[in-house]
Tab-separated table of C-alpha atoms and ligand atoms in Angstrom:
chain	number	residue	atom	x	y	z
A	1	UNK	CA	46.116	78.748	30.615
A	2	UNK	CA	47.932	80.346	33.457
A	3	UNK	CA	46.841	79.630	37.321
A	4	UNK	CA	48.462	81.447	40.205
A	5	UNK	CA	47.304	81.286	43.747
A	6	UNK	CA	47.550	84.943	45.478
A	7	UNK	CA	46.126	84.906	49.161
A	8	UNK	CA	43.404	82.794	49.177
A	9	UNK	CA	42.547	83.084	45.681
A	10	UNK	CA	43.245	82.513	42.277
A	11	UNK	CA	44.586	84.969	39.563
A	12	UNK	CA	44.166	83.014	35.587
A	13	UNK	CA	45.006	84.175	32.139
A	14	UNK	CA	43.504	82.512	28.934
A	15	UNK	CA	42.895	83.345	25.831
A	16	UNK	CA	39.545	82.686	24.297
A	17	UNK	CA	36.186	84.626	24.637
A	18	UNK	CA	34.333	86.647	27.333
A	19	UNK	CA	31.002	85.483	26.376
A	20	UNK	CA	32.051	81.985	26.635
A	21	UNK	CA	32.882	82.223	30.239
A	22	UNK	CA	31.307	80.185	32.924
A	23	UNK	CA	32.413	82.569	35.716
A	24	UNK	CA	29.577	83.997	38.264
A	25	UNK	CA	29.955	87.367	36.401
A	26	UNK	CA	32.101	89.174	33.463
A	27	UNK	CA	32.878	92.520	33.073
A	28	UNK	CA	32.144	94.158	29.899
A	29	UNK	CA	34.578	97.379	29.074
A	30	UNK	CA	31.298	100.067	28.359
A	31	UNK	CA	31.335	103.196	27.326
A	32	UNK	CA	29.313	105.992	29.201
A	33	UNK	CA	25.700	105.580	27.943
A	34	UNK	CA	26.014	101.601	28.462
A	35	UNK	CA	25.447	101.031	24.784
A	36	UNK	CA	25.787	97.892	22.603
A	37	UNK	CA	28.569	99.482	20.299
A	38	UNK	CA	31.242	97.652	18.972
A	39	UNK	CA	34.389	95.304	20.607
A	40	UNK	CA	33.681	93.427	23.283
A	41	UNK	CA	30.336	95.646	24.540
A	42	UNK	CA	28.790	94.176	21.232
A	43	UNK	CA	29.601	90.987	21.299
A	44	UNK	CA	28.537	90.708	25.199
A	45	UNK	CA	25.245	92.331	24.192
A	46	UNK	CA	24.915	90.478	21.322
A	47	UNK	CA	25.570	87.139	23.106
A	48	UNK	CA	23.280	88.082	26.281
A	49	UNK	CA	20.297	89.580	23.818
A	50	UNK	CA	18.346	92.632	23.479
A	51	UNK	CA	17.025	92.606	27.032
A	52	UNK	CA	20.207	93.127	28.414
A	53	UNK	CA	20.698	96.602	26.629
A	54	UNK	CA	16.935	97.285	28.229
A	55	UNK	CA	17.996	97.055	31.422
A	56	UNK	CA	21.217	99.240	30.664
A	57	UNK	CA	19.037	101.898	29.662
A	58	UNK	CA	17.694	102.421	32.927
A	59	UNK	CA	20.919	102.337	34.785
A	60	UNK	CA	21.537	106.454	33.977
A	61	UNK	CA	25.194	105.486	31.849
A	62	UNK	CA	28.256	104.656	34.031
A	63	UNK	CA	31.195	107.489	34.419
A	64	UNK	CA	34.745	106.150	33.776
A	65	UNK	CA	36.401	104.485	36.587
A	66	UNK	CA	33.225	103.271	37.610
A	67	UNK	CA	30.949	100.039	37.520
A	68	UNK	CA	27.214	98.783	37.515
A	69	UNK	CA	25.773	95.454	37.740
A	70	UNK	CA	23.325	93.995	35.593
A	71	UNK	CA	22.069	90.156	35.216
A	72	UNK	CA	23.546	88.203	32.753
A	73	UNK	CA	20.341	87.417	30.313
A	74	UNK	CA	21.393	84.759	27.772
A	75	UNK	CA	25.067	84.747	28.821
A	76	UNK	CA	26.035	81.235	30.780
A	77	UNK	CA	27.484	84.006	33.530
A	78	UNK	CA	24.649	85.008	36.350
A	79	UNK	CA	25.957	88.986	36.255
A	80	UNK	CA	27.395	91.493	33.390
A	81	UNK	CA	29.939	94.001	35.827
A	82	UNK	CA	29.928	97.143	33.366
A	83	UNK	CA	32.903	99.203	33.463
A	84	UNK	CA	34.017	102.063	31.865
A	85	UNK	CA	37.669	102.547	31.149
A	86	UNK	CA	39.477	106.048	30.121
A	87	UNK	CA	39.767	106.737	26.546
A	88	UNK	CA	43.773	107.484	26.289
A	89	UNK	CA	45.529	110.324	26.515
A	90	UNK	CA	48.761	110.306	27.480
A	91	UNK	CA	48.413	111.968	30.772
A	92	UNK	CA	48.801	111.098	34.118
A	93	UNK	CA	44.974	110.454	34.666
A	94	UNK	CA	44.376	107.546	32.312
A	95	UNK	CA	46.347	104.972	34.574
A	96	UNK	CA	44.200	106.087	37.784
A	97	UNK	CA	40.928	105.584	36.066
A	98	UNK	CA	42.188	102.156	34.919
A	99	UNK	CA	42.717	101.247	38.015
A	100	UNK	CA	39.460	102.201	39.268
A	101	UNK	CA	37.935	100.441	36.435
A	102	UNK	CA	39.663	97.516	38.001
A	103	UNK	CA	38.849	98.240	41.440
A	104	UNK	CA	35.117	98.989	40.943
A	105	UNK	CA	34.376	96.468	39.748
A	106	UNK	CA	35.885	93.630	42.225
A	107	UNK	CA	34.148	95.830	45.119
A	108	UNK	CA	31.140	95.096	43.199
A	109	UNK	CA	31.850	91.675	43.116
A	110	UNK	CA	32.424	91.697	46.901
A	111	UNK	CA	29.336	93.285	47.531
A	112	UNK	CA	27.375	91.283	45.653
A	113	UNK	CA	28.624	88.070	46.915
A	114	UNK	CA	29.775	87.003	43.478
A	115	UNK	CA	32.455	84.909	43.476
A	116	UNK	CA	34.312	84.656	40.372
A	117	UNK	CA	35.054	87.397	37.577
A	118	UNK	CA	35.883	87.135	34.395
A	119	UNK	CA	37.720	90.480	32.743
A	120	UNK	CA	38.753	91.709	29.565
A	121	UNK	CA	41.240	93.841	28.627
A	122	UNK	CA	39.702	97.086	29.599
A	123	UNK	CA	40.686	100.003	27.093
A	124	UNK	CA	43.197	98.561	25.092
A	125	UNK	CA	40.590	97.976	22.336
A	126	UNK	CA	38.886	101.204	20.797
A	127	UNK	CA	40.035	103.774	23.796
A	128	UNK	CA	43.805	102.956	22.611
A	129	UNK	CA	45.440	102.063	25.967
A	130	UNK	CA	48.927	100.522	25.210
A	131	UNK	CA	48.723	97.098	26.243
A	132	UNK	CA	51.956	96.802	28.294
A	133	UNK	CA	51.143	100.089	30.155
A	134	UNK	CA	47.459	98.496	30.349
A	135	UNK	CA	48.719	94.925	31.709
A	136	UNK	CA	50.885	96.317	34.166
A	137	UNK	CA	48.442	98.431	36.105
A	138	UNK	CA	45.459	95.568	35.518
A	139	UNK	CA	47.241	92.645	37.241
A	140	UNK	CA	48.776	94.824	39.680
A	141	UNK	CA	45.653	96.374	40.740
A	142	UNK	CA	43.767	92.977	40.605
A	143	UNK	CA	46.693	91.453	42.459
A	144	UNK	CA	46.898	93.979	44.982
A	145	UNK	CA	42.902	93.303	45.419
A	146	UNK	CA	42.932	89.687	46.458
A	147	UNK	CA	45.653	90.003	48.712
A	148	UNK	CA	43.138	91.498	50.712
A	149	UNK	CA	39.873	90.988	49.661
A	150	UNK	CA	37.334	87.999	48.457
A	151	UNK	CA	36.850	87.156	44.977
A	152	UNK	CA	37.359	83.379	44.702
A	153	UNK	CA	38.607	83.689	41.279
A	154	UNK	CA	39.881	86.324	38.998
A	155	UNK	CA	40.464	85.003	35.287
A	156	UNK	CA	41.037	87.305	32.008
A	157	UNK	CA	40.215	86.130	28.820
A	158	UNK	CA	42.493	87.433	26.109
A	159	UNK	CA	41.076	88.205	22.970
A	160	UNK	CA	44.084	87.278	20.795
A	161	UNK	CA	47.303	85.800	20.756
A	162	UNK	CA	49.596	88.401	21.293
A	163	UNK	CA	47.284	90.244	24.368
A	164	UNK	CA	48.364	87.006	25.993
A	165	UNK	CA	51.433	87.188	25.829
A	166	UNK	CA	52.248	90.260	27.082
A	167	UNK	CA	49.729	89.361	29.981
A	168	UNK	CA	51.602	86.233	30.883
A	169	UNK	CA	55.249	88.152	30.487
A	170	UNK	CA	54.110	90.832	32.808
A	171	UNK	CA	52.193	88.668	35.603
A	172	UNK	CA	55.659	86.744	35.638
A	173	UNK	CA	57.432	90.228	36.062
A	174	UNK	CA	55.339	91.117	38.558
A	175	UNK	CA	55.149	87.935	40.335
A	176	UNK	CA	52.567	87.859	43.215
A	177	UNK	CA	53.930	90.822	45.329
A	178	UNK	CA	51.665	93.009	42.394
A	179	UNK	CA	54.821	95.587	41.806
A	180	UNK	CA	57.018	95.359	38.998
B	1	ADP	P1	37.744	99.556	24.870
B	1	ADP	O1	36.742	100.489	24.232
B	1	ADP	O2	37.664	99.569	26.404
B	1	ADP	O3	39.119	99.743	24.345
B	1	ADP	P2	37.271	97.206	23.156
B	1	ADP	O4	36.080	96.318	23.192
B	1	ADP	O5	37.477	98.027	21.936
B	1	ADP	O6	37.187	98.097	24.503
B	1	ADP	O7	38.585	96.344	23.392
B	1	ADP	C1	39.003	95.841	24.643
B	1	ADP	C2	39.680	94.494	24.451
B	1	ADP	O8	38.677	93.488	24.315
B	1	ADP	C3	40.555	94.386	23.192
B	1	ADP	O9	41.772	93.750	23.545
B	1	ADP	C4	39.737	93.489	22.270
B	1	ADP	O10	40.567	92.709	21.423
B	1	ADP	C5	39.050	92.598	23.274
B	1	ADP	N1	37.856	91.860	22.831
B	1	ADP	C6	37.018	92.111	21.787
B	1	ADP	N2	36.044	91.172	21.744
B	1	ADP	C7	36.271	90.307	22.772
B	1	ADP	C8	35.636	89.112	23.253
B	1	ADP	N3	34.565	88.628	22.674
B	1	ADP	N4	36.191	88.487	24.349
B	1	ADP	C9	37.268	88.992	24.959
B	1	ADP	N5	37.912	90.097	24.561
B	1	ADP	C10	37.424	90.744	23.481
């Protein structure tokens, strides 16, 4: 586990699960209609239950870049932040709606008065984002975030090994000024 102070709160990296998280909320990396699906989206929704998918349905889907808050159901966390990240491309657009992925969903957060946020890695799974590209612009843009704003915590859990790693190597390139 990794634990860096930035402003007034705290940035951590582990490796583990998403659904095992104790954190007020965690974001689950959704696709448009909100569905169960596969990756992370079905374990979250299998973990939470079958109501949680009900009350996705009547959220109208979620375009990329953007988030929506439901409860948490069965999950130990109080709120599911969805988020929808860009399916990759290559171009110029994917790393901007990354970022907003990213940014959506702490200004939920903020809104909402929730105070700690778990995150995957958004769009590295199924949707293909490189992972070092992927790191770079989702601890900068998280970074960036709490310099300013208030999320007590920001942790993300790291499905395997190797995701961690290159998390860890880039948070340490990028130190806590969130520019490599
Ligand atoms: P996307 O469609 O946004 O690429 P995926 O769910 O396919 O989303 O993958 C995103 C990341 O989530 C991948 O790194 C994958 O290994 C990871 N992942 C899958 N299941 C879990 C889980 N239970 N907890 C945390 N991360 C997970």
């Amino acid at each position: 586990m990794i634990r860096k102070k930035i402003g007034k709160s705290y940035l951590e990296l582990v490796q583990g699960n998403i659904t095992e998280q104790d954190t007020e909320a965690i974001v689950n990396a959704a696709n448009e209609r909100l569905a169960p699906g596969g990756g992370v989206a079905g374990a979250i929704h299998r973990a939470a239950g079958p109501s949680l998918w009900e009350e996705c349905k009547k959220l109208g889907g979620c375009k990329t870049g953007e988030a929506k808050l439901t409860s948490g159901h069965n999950l130990r966390a109080t709120y599911v932040i969805h988020t929808v990240g860009p399916v990759y491309s290559g171009r110029d657009k994917d790393s901007e709606d990354l970022k907003n992925s990213y940014k959506n969903s702490l200004k939920l957060a903020t809104e909402k008065n929730i105070r700690s946020v778990s995150f995957p890695s958004i769009s590295t799974g199924a949707f293909g984002y490189p992972v070092d590209e992927a790191a770079r612009i989702a601890l900068e843009t998280v970074v960036e975030y709490l310099k300013k704003d208030g999320v007590e915590l920001v942790r993300f859990v790291l499905f395997g090994k190797k995701d961690f790693s290159v998390y860890q190597q880039t948070l340490q390139k990028i130190g806590t000024e969130g520019r490599i």
